[in-house]
Amino acid sequence: MSQQDLQKTGFHIEGIRKQFPVLRESAYGHPLAYFDNAATTQKPQVVIDAINLYYSTYNANIHRGVHYLSQKASQAYDNVRTGVATFINASSDKEIIFTRGTTESINLVASTFGKKFLKQGDEIIITAMEHHSNIVPWQIACESSGATLKVIPMNDSGELDLASLNSLITNRTKLISVVHTSNSLGTVNPIAELIRIAKQFNIPVMIDAAQAMVHEIIDVQKLDCDFLAFSGHKMLGPTGIGVLYGKSEWLEKLPPYQGGGEMISSVSFEKTTYNEIPFKFEAGTPNIAGVIGLGAAIDYINDLDRELIHQHEMALLKYATTQLKNIPGLRIIGESTNKEAVISFVIEGLNALDVGMYLDTKGIAVRTGHHCTEPVMARFGIPGTIRASFLFYNTTEEIDRLVKGIHEAKKLLGS
Ligand code: PLP
């Protein structure tokens, strides 16, 4: 669908852009074209206002205060837990644990599941396109338990070879942890199908949904995943806040992750008993402002016409793919038929970092390097890529500037 056609449906890009104050900024005298949304998204004014309002009118610690401010802050915090549960269709608020982000959510499961359930000779399965945060925690868990890590391979288009899953699964497979949407390739994995296969063998599945939440509607009950992790800052919310969803039957069985206040029921020098879920996993004063900001981000997303937003992002992906492919020497890494609006590419004879730095001088923000997916780069035999990741507030005019900038970089940098 063209942007003109989208306008007719009621999608007004300028109105949306006005809600994101950073998008009014310029860089080196050029209007900012922000294509680093897979690293972190920009924040709408309502999110900034919600955090500001908390700090300026009801800042207090939560859950243990009898006073007005503490009760107001506790109420706001608890409401967001309910909002998150509704957003992903969890069956109960108890299944929502606030963490620092996807990384901490995965570490929480790898550490506690590892301690309780992993033994010498057991196996964990991940995929060839994981972010480091869904590799290293499992390596640490394997190291301390004697378990081994197995990897579902991918093809040259950056698609998982799901057919190999059956041969990777054995009676020692204890968990499968898989990225929903690849941050470096854009691939959207066939999660539902993968979970269906895993369930035939009674194997729990964890989903890294860091890149999915802002683009896709996620229903954890429909997916039937056992754990799901995501970050606030990649879905219009603040940094330092994230979520771990876990089925309550799993969360009940797992030991605590960290010890401290809030996660206990009673403490004595002889014996400590733990709080019920989700508090068992939330030791210490949480990121209250972060939770409140995340709640505002979810409210904002809920108010969007998500079908239209997705159509716009797919139109941006299609437009950018066509334009970039016309550039001689440019190769797109990751050409799955099911992608989010992320394009990774290399340019023959040019260093990705040099291109990124040139684009930066024109106010165009892309990311270069391995994108915390070194095994993906190794699979494609490259040190890194240039990555443009789009969100619904991006425009085709910005993509035209990107394409022009790449042509200029090629001339200047000698490709
Ligand atoms: N998983 C994926 C797919 C990601 O893209 C990222 C961040 O880029 C992460 C996990 C880690 O997220 P965070 O740094 O917010 O914990």
Short mmCIF file of C-alpha atoms and ligand atoms in Angstrom, two decimals:
data_model
loop_
_atom_site.label_atom_id
_atom_site.label_comp_id
_atom_site.label_asym_id
_atom_site.label_seq_id
_atom_site.Cartn_x
_atom_site.Cartn_y
_atom_site.Cartn_z
CA MET A 1 0.00 0.00 0.00
CA SER A 2 1.40 3.42 -0.97
CA GLN A 3 1.61 6.24 1.56
CA GLN A 4 -1.17 8.08 -0.28
CA ASP A 5 -3.43 5.04 0.02
CA LEU A 6 -2.54 4.76 3.69
CA GLN A 7 -3.49 8.40 4.27
CA LYS A 8 -6.94 7.59 2.87
CA THR A 9 -7.38 4.90 5.53
CA GLY A 10 -6.83 7.42 8.32
CA PHE A 11 -3.14 6.74 8.94
CA HIS A 12 -1.54 10.18 9.24
CA ILE A 13 2.19 9.89 9.48
CA GLU A 14 2.76 13.57 10.28
CA GLY A 15 0.34 13.38 13.21
CA ILE A 16 2.14 10.32 14.52
CA ARG A 17 5.59 11.86 14.10
CA LYS A 18 4.51 14.92 16.09
CA GLN A 19 3.95 12.65 19.11
CA PHE A 20 7.67 11.74 19.19
CA PRO A 21 9.68 14.82 20.23
CA VAL A 22 13.07 13.40 19.22
CA LEU A 23 11.94 13.16 15.62
CA ARG A 24 11.96 16.98 15.50
CA GLU A 25 15.67 17.03 16.26
CA SER A 26 18.36 17.59 13.69
CA ALA A 27 21.86 16.15 13.51
CA TYR A 28 24.73 18.17 11.99
CA GLY A 29 22.22 20.57 10.43
CA HIS A 30 20.12 17.81 8.81
CA PRO A 31 16.72 16.60 9.91
CA LEU A 32 17.15 13.38 11.86
CA ALA A 33 16.30 10.19 9.96
CA TYR A 34 16.22 7.56 12.69
CA PHE A 35 16.72 4.02 11.40
CA ASP A 36 18.06 2.42 14.59
CA ASN A 37 14.73 1.23 15.94
CA ALA A 38 15.89 -2.35 16.49
CA ALA A 39 18.43 -1.01 18.99
CA THR A 40 15.88 1.17 20.74
CA THR A 41 12.72 2.95 19.64
CA GLN A 42 11.98 6.62 20.24
CA LYS A 43 9.48 7.54 22.96
CA PRO A 44 6.14 9.27 22.46
CA GLN A 45 5.44 12.35 24.59
CA VAL A 46 2.85 10.40 26.64
CA VAL A 47 5.57 8.04 27.90
CA ILE A 48 7.87 10.92 28.84
CA ASP A 49 4.94 12.69 30.55
CA ALA A 50 3.96 9.59 32.55
CA ILE A 51 7.48 9.23 33.96
CA ASN A 52 7.66 12.95 34.67
CA LEU A 53 4.29 12.91 36.43
CA TYR A 54 5.36 10.03 38.68
CA TYR A 55 8.56 11.77 39.74
CA SER A 56 6.96 15.18 40.11
CA THR A 57 3.68 14.27 41.84
CA TYR A 58 3.67 10.81 43.44
CA ASN A 59 7.25 9.54 43.77
CA ALA A 60 7.34 6.97 46.58
CA ASN A 61 8.51 3.43 47.18
CA ILE A 62 5.80 0.82 46.65
CA HIS A 63 4.01 -1.96 48.53
CA ARG A 64 5.24 -1.31 52.06
CA GLY A 65 4.02 2.24 52.66
CA VAL A 66 0.77 3.19 54.36
CA HIS A 67 0.93 6.78 53.17
CA TYR A 68 -0.93 8.42 50.28
CA LEU A 69 1.98 8.67 47.85
CA SER A 70 3.09 5.10 48.38
CA GLN A 71 -0.42 3.81 47.85
CA LYS A 72 -0.79 5.85 44.68
CA ALA A 73 2.56 4.63 43.32
CA SER A 74 1.75 1.01 44.31
CA GLN A 75 -1.60 1.23 42.54
CA ALA A 76 0.00 2.60 39.37
CA TYR A 77 2.70 -0.10 39.46
CA ASP A 78 0.19 -2.93 40.01
CA ASN A 79 -2.08 -1.59 37.27
CA VAL A 80 0.76 -1.89 34.77
CA ARG A 81 1.24 -5.54 35.69
CA THR A 82 -2.43 -6.09 34.83
CA GLY A 83 -1.97 -4.05 31.63
CA VAL A 84 1.00 -6.19 30.55
CA ALA A 85 -0.91 -9.40 31.31
CA THR A 86 -3.81 -8.19 29.16
CA PHE A 87 -1.44 -6.98 26.41
CA ILE A 88 0.06 -10.46 25.92
CA ASN A 89 -3.06 -12.33 27.08
CA ALA A 90 -1.42 -14.02 30.08
CA SER A 91 -3.91 -15.94 32.18
CA SER A 92 -2.93 -14.08 35.38
CA ASP A 93 -0.98 -11.03 36.65
CA LYS A 94 1.10 -13.52 38.64
CA GLU A 95 2.74 -14.64 35.41
CA ILE A 96 4.26 -11.19 34.78
CA ILE A 97 7.67 -10.48 36.32
CA PHE A 98 9.29 -7.09 35.91
CA THR A 99 12.99 -7.26 35.01
CA ARG A 100 15.59 -4.88 33.61
CA GLY A 101 14.93 -6.12 30.08
CA THR A 102 15.06 -9.11 27.76
CA THR A 103 18.63 -9.89 28.80
CA GLU A 104 17.75 -10.14 32.47
CA SER A 105 14.56 -12.09 31.71
CA ILE A 106 16.52 -14.75 29.82
CA ASN A 107 19.25 -14.82 32.47
CA LEU A 108 16.59 -15.32 35.13
CA VAL A 109 15.21 -18.41 33.39
CA ALA A 110 18.61 -19.82 32.36
CA SER A 111 19.94 -19.43 35.89
CA THR A 112 16.94 -20.73 37.87
CA PHE A 113 15.85 -23.41 35.38
CA GLY A 114 19.49 -24.44 35.05
CA LYS A 115 19.89 -24.83 38.81
CA LYS A 116 16.70 -26.79 39.26
CA PHE A 117 16.39 -28.91 36.14
CA LEU A 118 19.70 -29.21 34.24
CA LYS A 119 22.00 -32.13 34.84
CA GLN A 120 25.09 -33.58 33.16
CA GLY A 121 24.21 -34.76 29.65
CA ASP A 122 21.00 -32.72 29.32
CA GLU A 123 20.47 -30.55 26.27
CA ILE A 124 19.17 -27.05 25.52
CA ILE A 125 18.25 -26.10 21.95
CA ILE A 126 18.59 -22.57 20.56
CA THR A 127 18.86 -21.31 16.97
CA ALA A 128 21.58 -20.03 14.67
CA MET A 129 20.13 -16.52 14.73
CA GLU A 130 20.05 -15.75 18.44
CA HIS A 131 21.12 -12.46 19.96
CA HIS A 132 24.04 -13.00 22.37
CA SER A 133 21.57 -12.59 25.22
CA ASN A 134 19.89 -15.85 24.20
CA ILE A 135 23.20 -17.69 23.81
CA VAL A 136 25.51 -16.72 26.66
CA PRO A 137 23.09 -17.27 29.59
CA TRP A 138 22.49 -20.82 28.30
CA GLN A 139 26.23 -21.40 27.88
CA ILE A 140 26.71 -20.34 31.50
CA ALA A 141 23.88 -22.67 32.61
CA CYS A 142 25.40 -25.52 30.57
CA GLU A 143 28.86 -24.87 32.00
CA SER A 144 27.68 -25.20 35.57
CA SER A 145 25.39 -28.20 34.97
CA GLY A 146 27.31 -30.21 32.37
CA ALA A 147 24.48 -29.82 29.84
CA THR A 148 25.15 -29.10 26.16
CA LEU A 149 23.82 -26.52 23.73
CA LYS A 150 22.41 -27.56 20.35
CA VAL A 151 21.66 -25.17 17.50
CA ILE A 152 18.89 -25.21 14.85
CA PRO A 153 20.68 -24.15 11.63
CA MET A 154 19.44 -21.63 9.06
CA ASN A 155 19.61 -21.39 5.28
CA ASP A 156 21.22 -18.72 3.06
CA SER A 157 18.06 -16.59 3.17
CA GLY A 158 18.24 -16.43 6.96
CA GLU A 159 15.36 -18.85 7.57
CA LEU A 160 15.41 -21.57 10.22
CA ASP A 161 15.72 -25.15 9.08
CA LEU A 162 12.80 -26.27 11.21
CA ALA A 163 12.85 -29.72 9.61
CA SER A 164 16.07 -30.39 11.53
CA LEU A 165 14.36 -29.83 14.89
CA ASN A 166 13.02 -33.37 15.07
CA SER A 167 16.52 -34.80 14.71
CA LEU A 168 17.96 -32.39 17.30
CA ILE A 169 15.39 -33.30 19.96
CA THR A 170 16.31 -36.23 22.18
CA ASN A 171 15.01 -37.52 25.50
CA ARG A 172 17.65 -35.30 27.14
CA THR A 173 16.25 -32.06 25.63
CA LYS A 174 15.13 -29.93 28.56
CA LEU A 175 14.17 -26.61 26.93
CA ILE A 176 14.10 -24.81 23.58
CA SER A 177 14.80 -21.08 23.58
CA VAL A 178 14.25 -19.20 20.34
CA VAL A 179 14.16 -15.67 19.02
CA HIS A 180 10.79 -14.59 17.64
CA THR A 181 12.19 -11.96 15.27
CA SER A 182 15.89 -11.67 14.43
CA ASN A 183 17.36 -8.26 15.16
CA SER A 184 20.13 -8.64 12.55
CA LEU A 185 18.21 -10.36 9.72
CA GLY A 186 14.62 -9.28 10.30
CA THR A 187 13.43 -12.90 9.98
CA VAL A 188 10.17 -13.70 11.74
CA ASN A 189 10.49 -17.29 12.86
CA PRO A 190 7.70 -19.89 12.62
CA ILE A 191 7.26 -19.81 16.39
CA ALA A 192 3.81 -21.42 16.50
CA GLU A 193 5.01 -24.37 14.44
CA LEU A 194 8.17 -24.73 16.55
CA ILE A 195 6.12 -24.75 19.76
CA ARG A 196 3.73 -27.32 18.27
CA ILE A 197 6.67 -29.66 17.56
CA ALA A 198 8.22 -29.08 21.03
CA LYS A 199 4.90 -29.83 22.73
CA GLN A 200 4.72 -33.23 21.05
CA PHE A 201 7.78 -34.07 23.14
CA ASN A 202 6.63 -32.15 26.22
CA ILE A 203 9.55 -29.73 25.98
CA PRO A 204 9.09 -26.20 27.38
CA VAL A 205 9.75 -23.29 25.02
CA MET A 206 11.10 -19.83 25.80
CA ILE A 207 10.58 -16.99 23.30
CA ASP A 208 12.86 -13.96 22.96
CA ALA A 209 10.27 -11.42 21.82
CA ALA A 210 12.52 -8.34 22.11
CA GLN A 211 12.00 -7.38 18.46
CA ALA A 212 8.44 -8.61 18.16
CA MET A 213 6.38 -6.69 20.70
CA VAL A 214 6.13 -3.36 18.91
CA HIS A 215 5.38 -4.96 15.54
CA GLU A 216 3.26 -8.01 16.27
CA ILE A 217 0.29 -8.93 18.44
CA ILE A 218 1.56 -11.57 20.85
CA ASP A 219 -0.88 -13.92 22.58
CA VAL A 220 1.03 -16.19 24.98
CA GLN A 221 -1.92 -18.49 25.60
CA LYS A 222 -2.55 -18.99 21.91
CA LEU A 223 1.17 -19.57 21.30
CA ASP A 224 1.32 -21.86 24.34
CA CYS A 225 4.90 -20.75 25.08
CA ASP A 226 6.22 -21.42 28.58
CA PHE A 227 8.37 -18.28 28.92
CA LEU A 228 8.55 -15.05 26.94
CA ALA A 229 10.96 -12.14 27.36
CA PHE A 230 10.82 -8.55 26.14
CA SER A 231 12.23 -5.05 26.78
CA GLY A 232 10.32 -1.81 27.35
CA HIS A 233 12.74 0.35 25.41
CA LYS A 234 12.20 -1.57 22.16
CA MET A 235 8.46 -0.92 22.30
CA LEU A 236 8.33 2.86 22.87
CA GLY A 237 8.93 2.57 26.63
CA PRO A 238 11.90 3.52 28.80
CA THR A 239 15.22 1.71 29.18
CA GLY A 240 15.94 -0.46 32.22
CA ILE A 241 12.55 -2.15 32.30
CA GLY A 242 11.45 -5.43 30.78
CA VAL A 243 9.18 -8.36 31.33
CA LEU A 244 9.47 -12.06 31.84
CA TYR A 245 6.24 -13.94 31.23
CA GLY A 246 6.23 -17.45 32.65
CA LYS A 247 3.43 -19.98 32.99
CA SER A 248 2.58 -20.04 36.68
CA GLU A 249 3.20 -23.78 36.98
CA TRP A 250 6.82 -23.15 35.90
CA LEU A 251 7.31 -20.04 38.03
CA GLU A 252 6.06 -21.91 41.09
CA LYS A 253 8.67 -24.61 40.51
CA LEU A 254 11.69 -22.35 39.88
CA PRO A 255 13.91 -21.21 42.76
CA PRO A 256 14.40 -17.45 43.40
CA TYR A 257 16.81 -15.57 41.14
CA GLN A 258 18.07 -12.96 43.61
CA GLY A 259 17.63 -12.56 47.34
CA GLY A 260 16.58 -9.39 49.16
CA GLY A 261 13.54 -7.39 50.14
CA GLU A 262 10.08 -8.02 48.62
CA MET A 263 10.93 -11.56 47.46
CA ILE A 264 10.56 -13.05 50.95
CA SER A 265 7.62 -14.13 53.04
CA SER A 266 9.58 -14.22 56.31
CA VAL A 267 13.24 -14.06 57.27
CA SER A 268 15.07 -15.36 60.31
CA PHE A 269 18.69 -16.37 60.73
CA GLU A 270 17.56 -19.98 60.84
CA LYS A 271 15.18 -20.05 57.88
CA THR A 272 13.79 -17.80 55.17
CA THR A 273 10.61 -18.49 53.24
CA TYR A 274 9.87 -16.94 49.90
CA ASN A 275 7.06 -14.72 48.71
CA GLU A 276 4.48 -15.95 46.22
CA ILE A 277 4.92 -15.37 42.48
CA PRO A 278 5.62 -12.94 40.88
CA PHE A 279 7.19 -11.23 43.91
CA LYS A 280 9.50 -14.20 44.53
CA PHE A 281 11.41 -12.98 41.47
CA GLU A 282 11.36 -9.24 42.18
CA ALA A 283 13.99 -8.65 44.87
CA GLY A 284 14.63 -5.08 45.97
CA THR A 285 13.07 -1.76 45.01
CA PRO A 286 11.97 -2.15 41.39
CA ASN A 287 12.23 0.34 38.55
CA ILE A 288 8.93 2.02 39.45
CA ALA A 289 9.26 4.89 36.96
CA GLY A 290 10.23 2.36 34.29
CA VAL A 291 7.13 0.27 34.96
CA ILE A 292 4.93 3.37 34.80
CA GLY A 293 6.60 4.41 31.52
CA LEU A 294 6.09 0.91 30.13
CA GLY A 295 2.42 1.12 31.07
CA ALA A 296 2.08 4.38 29.13
CA ALA A 297 3.84 2.80 26.13
CA ILE A 298 1.42 -0.13 26.17
CA ASP A 299 -1.55 2.27 26.39
CA TYR A 300 -0.12 4.16 23.41
CA ILE A 301 0.32 0.97 21.37
CA ASN A 302 -3.17 -0.22 22.30
CA ASP A 303 -4.57 3.02 20.87
CA LEU A 304 -2.87 2.49 17.51
CA ASP A 305 -4.56 0.75 14.62
CA ARG A 306 -2.04 -2.07 14.65
CA GLU A 307 -3.14 -3.56 11.35
CA LEU A 308 -2.58 -0.23 9.57
CA ILE A 309 0.71 0.34 11.36
CA HIS A 310 1.91 -3.05 10.22
CA GLN A 311 0.85 -2.37 6.66
CA HIS A 312 2.84 0.88 6.70
CA GLU A 313 5.93 -0.88 8.07
CA MET A 314 5.64 -3.59 5.41
CA ALA A 315 5.32 -0.88 2.75
CA LEU A 316 8.50 0.75 4.09
CA LEU A 317 10.30 -2.61 4.03
CA LYS A 318 9.23 -3.30 0.46
CA TYR A 319 10.15 0.20 -0.73
CA ALA A 320 13.55 0.19 0.98
CA THR A 321 14.36 -3.34 -0.22
CA THR A 322 13.62 -2.39 -3.84
CA GLN A 323 15.59 0.86 -3.65
CA LEU A 324 18.59 -0.66 -1.91
CA LYS A 325 18.75 -3.63 -4.27
CA ASN A 326 19.19 -1.19 -7.17
CA ILE A 327 22.49 -0.01 -5.71
CA PRO A 328 25.35 -1.83 -7.46
CA GLY A 329 27.47 -3.92 -5.09
CA LEU A 330 24.90 -3.83 -2.28
CA ARG A 331 23.89 -7.23 -0.88
CA ILE A 332 21.05 -7.73 1.56
CA ILE A 333 21.77 -10.23 4.35
CA GLY A 334 18.56 -11.91 5.40
CA GLU A 335 15.95 -12.38 2.70
CA SER A 336 13.34 -14.43 4.44
CA THR A 337 9.86 -14.29 2.94
CA ASN A 338 8.59 -13.46 6.45
CA LYS A 339 10.40 -10.38 7.76
CA GLU A 340 9.88 -7.39 9.98
CA ALA A 341 11.04 -4.01 8.69
CA VAL A 342 14.75 -4.59 9.26
CA ILE A 343 17.30 -4.53 6.44
CA SER A 344 20.88 -5.61 6.98
CA PHE A 345 23.27 -5.14 4.08
CA VAL A 346 26.88 -5.06 3.03
CA ILE A 347 28.45 -3.08 0.18
CA GLU A 348 31.23 -4.62 -1.84
CA GLY A 349 34.59 -2.99 -1.10
CA LEU A 350 33.25 -0.77 1.67
CA ASN A 351 33.64 -1.00 5.40
CA ALA A 352 30.26 -0.95 7.18
CA LEU A 353 31.50 1.41 9.88
CA ASP A 354 32.77 3.94 7.29
CA VAL A 355 29.39 3.94 5.56
CA GLY A 356 27.57 4.34 8.90
CA MET A 357 29.81 7.26 9.83
CA TYR A 358 29.24 8.96 6.48
CA LEU A 359 25.45 8.55 6.78
CA ASP A 360 25.65 10.00 10.28
CA THR A 361 27.12 13.23 8.89
CA LYS A 362 23.91 13.54 6.87
CA GLY A 363 21.68 13.07 9.91
CA ILE A 364 20.88 9.43 9.05
CA ALA A 365 21.14 7.06 12.01
CA VAL A 366 21.88 3.43 11.10
CA ARG A 367 23.71 0.78 13.09
CA THR A 368 26.82 -1.04 11.94
CA GLY A 369 28.65 -4.12 13.22
CA HIS A 370 27.60 -7.58 14.35
CA HIS A 371 24.46 -6.40 16.21
CA CYS A 372 25.24 -8.77 19.12
CA THR A 373 24.78 -11.72 16.76
CA GLU A 374 28.36 -12.77 15.99
CA PRO A 375 27.31 -16.34 15.02
CA VAL A 376 24.97 -14.86 12.38
CA MET A 377 27.86 -12.89 10.89
CA ALA A 378 30.05 -16.01 10.96
CA ARG A 379 27.29 -17.97 9.19
CA PHE A 380 27.31 -15.43 6.34
CA GLY A 381 31.12 -15.06 6.37
CA ILE A 382 31.10 -11.31 7.05
CA PRO A 383 32.39 -9.21 9.95
CA GLY A 384 29.25 -7.09 10.18
CA THR A 385 26.49 -5.31 8.32
CA ILE A 386 24.90 -1.90 7.99
CA ARG A 387 21.41 -2.17 9.48
CA ALA A 388 18.43 0.07 8.85
CA SER A 389 15.50 -0.84 11.07
CA PHE A 390 12.21 0.94 10.54
CA LEU A 391 9.24 1.81 12.69
CA PHE A 392 5.82 3.17 11.80
CA TYR A 393 7.02 6.77 12.20
CA ASN A 394 9.55 6.40 9.36
CA THR A 395 8.76 7.65 5.86
CA THR A 396 9.69 6.81 2.29
CA GLU A 397 11.29 10.29 2.03
CA GLU A 398 13.69 9.28 4.79
CA ILE A 399 14.45 6.08 2.88
CA ASP A 400 15.20 8.20 -0.23
CA ARG A 401 17.76 10.10 1.87
CA LEU A 402 19.30 6.82 3.00
CA VAL A 403 19.63 5.62 -0.60
CA LYS A 404 21.11 8.97 -1.72
CA GLY A 405 23.54 8.88 1.22
CA ILE A 406 24.73 5.39 0.27
CA HIS A 407 25.36 6.49 -3.33
CA GLU A 408 27.39 9.42 -2.02
CA ALA A 409 29.30 7.20 0.41
CA LYS A 410 30.17 4.84 -2.41
CA LYS A 411 31.56 7.70 -4.51
CA LEU A 412 33.45 9.25 -1.61
CA LEU A 413 34.77 6.04 -0.08
CA GLY A 414 35.77 4.59 -3.42
CA SER A 415 33.50 1.62 -4.17
N1 PLP B 1 17.10 -10.23 21.89
C1 PLP B 1 17.02 -9.56 20.75
C2 PLP B 1 16.47 -10.22 19.54
C3 PLP B 1 17.46 -8.23 20.70
O1 PLP B 1 17.38 -7.56 19.55
C4 PLP B 1 17.97 -7.64 21.87
C5 PLP B 1 18.51 -6.27 21.82
O2 PLP B 1 18.90 -5.78 20.79
C6 PLP B 1 18.01 -8.38 23.05
C7 PLP B 1 17.56 -9.67 23.03
C8 PLP B 1 18.51 -7.79 24.34
O3 PLP B 1 17.65 -6.78 24.74
P1 PLP B 1 18.03 -5.84 25.98
O4 PLP B 1 19.38 -5.28 25.65
O5 PLP B 1 16.96 -4.80 25.98
O6 PLP B 1 18.04 -6.68 27.19
#
